Amino acid sequence: MQMDERTFCVTVSSQQYHTWQGVLEYENRTYSFLSELDLVRMMDDFLRDNKEKTDTEE
């Protein structure tokens, strides 16, 4: 199994209602998130999409 590395840059700009809000930078694009759950879901989606692309290329 080949290991693929990805880099996410997370900036938390505020905290409201016991959760974080901010931006996620990935592959030269910026995405806003309104909660930690949004952040984790976005990161998971990006990693899954990348894995599917890699699997279809093999």
mmCIF file with all atom_site columns, C-alpha atoms in Angstrom:
data_model
loop_
_atom_site.group_PDB
_atom_site.id
_atom_site.type_symbol
_atom_site.label_atom_id
_atom_site.label_alt_id
_atom_site.label_comp_id
_atom_site.label_asym_id
_atom_site.label_entity_id
_atom_site.label_seq_id
_atom_site.pdbx_PDB_ins_code
_atom_site.Cartn_x
_atom_site.Cartn_y
_atom_site.Cartn_z
_atom_site.occupancy
_atom_site.B_iso_or_equiv
_atom_site.pdbx_formal_charge
_atom_site.auth_seq_id
_atom_site.auth_comp_id
_atom_site.auth_asym_id
_atom_site.auth_atom_id
_atom_site.pdbx_PDB_model_num
ATOM 1  C CA . MET A 1 1  ? 0.000   0.000  0.000   1.00 0.00 ? 1  MET A CA 1
ATOM 2  C CA . GLN A 1 2  ? 1.350   3.378  -1.021  1.00 0.00 ? 2  GLN A CA 1
ATOM 3  C CA . MET A 1 3  ? 1.237   6.215  1.515   1.00 0.00 ? 3  MET A CA 1
ATOM 4  C CA . ASP A 1 4  ? 0.065   9.569  0.177   1.00 0.00 ? 4  ASP A CA 1
ATOM 5  C CA . GLU A 1 5  ? 0.628   12.756 2.180   1.00 0.00 ? 5  GLU A CA 1
ATOM 6  C CA . ARG A 1 6  ? -1.700  15.756 2.164   1.00 0.00 ? 6  ARG A CA 1
ATOM 7  C CA . THR A 1 7  ? -1.318  19.114 3.876   1.00 0.00 ? 7  THR A CA 1
ATOM 8  C CA . PHE A 1 8  ? -4.184  21.087 5.355   1.00 0.00 ? 8  PHE A CA 1
ATOM 9  C CA . CYS A 1 9  ? -3.780  24.585 6.787   1.00 0.00 ? 9  CYS A CA 1
ATOM 10 C CA . VAL A 1 10 ? -6.458  25.392 9.371   1.00 0.00 ? 10 VAL A CA 1
ATOM 11 C CA . THR A 1 11 ? -7.040  28.891 10.716  1.00 0.00 ? 11 THR A CA 1
ATOM 12 C CA . VAL A 1 12 ? -9.487  29.263 13.586  1.00 0.00 ? 12 VAL A CA 1
ATOM 13 C CA . SER A 1 13 ? -10.796 32.817 13.520  1.00 0.00 ? 13 SER A CA 1
ATOM 14 C CA . SER A 1 14 ? -13.420 32.639 16.260  1.00 0.00 ? 14 SER A CA 1
ATOM 15 C CA . GLN A 1 15 ? -15.230 30.469 18.755  1.00 0.00 ? 15 GLN A CA 1
ATOM 16 C CA . GLN A 1 16 ? -18.962 30.704 19.216  1.00 0.00 ? 16 GLN A CA 1
ATOM 17 C CA . TYR A 1 17 ? -21.562 28.300 20.641  1.00 0.00 ? 17 TYR A CA 1
ATOM 18 C CA . HIS A 1 18 ? -18.793 26.028 21.966  1.00 0.00 ? 18 HIS A CA 1
ATOM 19 C CA . THR A 1 19 ? -17.338 25.358 18.508  1.00 0.00 ? 19 THR A CA 1
ATOM 20 C CA . TRP A 1 20 ? -14.738 26.801 16.143  1.00 0.00 ? 20 TRP A CA 1
ATOM 21 C CA . GLN A 1 21 ? -15.215 28.857 12.989  1.00 0.00 ? 21 GLN A CA 1
ATOM 22 C CA . GLY A 1 22 ? -12.514 29.569 10.464  1.00 0.00 ? 22 GLY A CA 1
ATOM 23 C CA . VAL A 1 23 ? -10.966 28.587 7.163   1.00 0.00 ? 23 VAL A CA 1
ATOM 24 C CA . LEU A 1 24 ? -9.355  25.481 5.751   1.00 0.00 ? 24 LEU A CA 1
ATOM 25 C CA . GLU A 1 25 ? -6.747  25.864 3.014   1.00 0.00 ? 25 GLU A CA 1
ATOM 26 C CA . TYR A 1 26 ? -6.199  22.860 0.773   1.00 0.00 ? 26 TYR A CA 1
ATOM 27 C CA . GLU A 1 27 ? -4.615  22.648 -2.697  1.00 0.00 ? 27 GLU A CA 1
ATOM 28 C CA . ASN A 1 28 ? -4.456  26.451 -3.093  1.00 0.00 ? 28 ASN A CA 1
ATOM 29 C CA . ARG A 1 29 ? -8.163  26.914 -2.298  1.00 0.00 ? 29 ARG A CA 1
ATOM 30 C CA . THR A 1 30 ? -9.853  28.300 0.812   1.00 0.00 ? 30 THR A CA 1
ATOM 31 C CA . TYR A 1 31 ? -12.977 26.820 2.399   1.00 0.00 ? 31 TYR A CA 1
ATOM 32 C CA . SER A 1 32 ? -14.931 28.275 5.334   1.00 0.00 ? 32 SER A CA 1
ATOM 33 C CA . PHE A 1 33 ? -16.186 26.098 8.164   1.00 0.00 ? 33 PHE A CA 1
ATOM 34 C CA . LEU A 1 34 ? -18.682 26.914 10.923  1.00 0.00 ? 34 LEU A CA 1
ATOM 35 C CA . SER A 1 35 ? -17.950 24.043 13.304  1.00 0.00 ? 35 SER A CA 1
ATOM 36 C CA . GLU A 1 36 ? -15.358 21.372 14.047  1.00 0.00 ? 36 GLU A CA 1
ATOM 37 C CA . LEU A 1 37 ? -17.742 18.854 12.504  1.00 0.00 ? 37 LEU A CA 1
ATOM 38 C CA . ASP A 1 38 ? -17.793 20.829 9.227   1.00 0.00 ? 38 ASP A CA 1
ATOM 39 C CA . LEU A 1 39 ? -13.989 20.933 9.316   1.00 0.00 ? 39 LEU A CA 1
ATOM 40 C CA . VAL A 1 40 ? -13.594 17.190 9.880   1.00 0.00 ? 40 VAL A CA 1
ATOM 41 C CA . ARG A 1 41 ? -16.181 16.354 7.203   1.00 0.00 ? 41 ARG A CA 1
ATOM 42 C CA . MET A 1 42 ? -14.436 18.551 4.627   1.00 0.00 ? 42 MET A CA 1
ATOM 43 C CA . MET A 1 43 ? -11.058 17.010 5.383   1.00 0.00 ? 43 MET A CA 1
ATOM 44 C CA . ASP A 1 44 ? -12.546 13.519 5.198   1.00 0.00 ? 44 ASP A CA 1
ATOM 45 C CA . ASP A 1 45 ? -14.226 14.305 1.853   1.00 0.00 ? 45 ASP A CA 1
ATOM 46 C CA . PHE A 1 46 ? -10.973 15.635 0.393   1.00 0.00 ? 46 PHE A CA 1
ATOM 47 C CA . LEU A 1 47 ? -9.059  12.542 1.502   1.00 0.00 ? 47 LEU A CA 1
ATOM 48 C CA . ARG A 1 48 ? -11.757 10.169 0.196   1.00 0.00 ? 48 ARG A CA 1
ATOM 49 C CA . ASP A 1 49 ? -11.931 11.986 -3.161  1.00 0.00 ? 49 ASP A CA 1
ATOM 50 C CA . ASN A 1 50 ? -8.161  11.771 -3.473  1.00 0.00 ? 50 ASN A CA 1
ATOM 51 C CA . LYS A 1 51 ? -8.169  8.057  -2.608  1.00 0.00 ? 51 LYS A CA 1
ATOM 52 C CA . GLU A 1 52 ? -10.881 7.331  -5.188  1.00 0.00 ? 52 GLU A CA 1
ATOM 53 C CA . LYS A 1 53 ? -8.929  9.201  -7.874  1.00 0.00 ? 53 LYS A CA 1
ATOM 54 C CA . THR A 1 54 ? -5.784  7.249  -6.971  1.00 0.00 ? 54 THR A CA 1
ATOM 55 C CA . ASP A 1 55 ? -7.646  3.912  -6.985  1.00 0.00 ? 55 ASP A CA 1
ATOM 56 C CA . THR A 1 56 ? -9.122  4.527  -10.445 1.00 0.00 ? 56 THR A CA 1
ATOM 57 C CA . GLU A 1 57 ? -5.729  5.487  -11.873 1.00 0.00 ? 57 GLU A CA 1
ATOM 58 C CA . GLU A 1 58 ? -4.129  2.182  -10.846 1.00 0.00 ? 58 GLU A CA 1
#
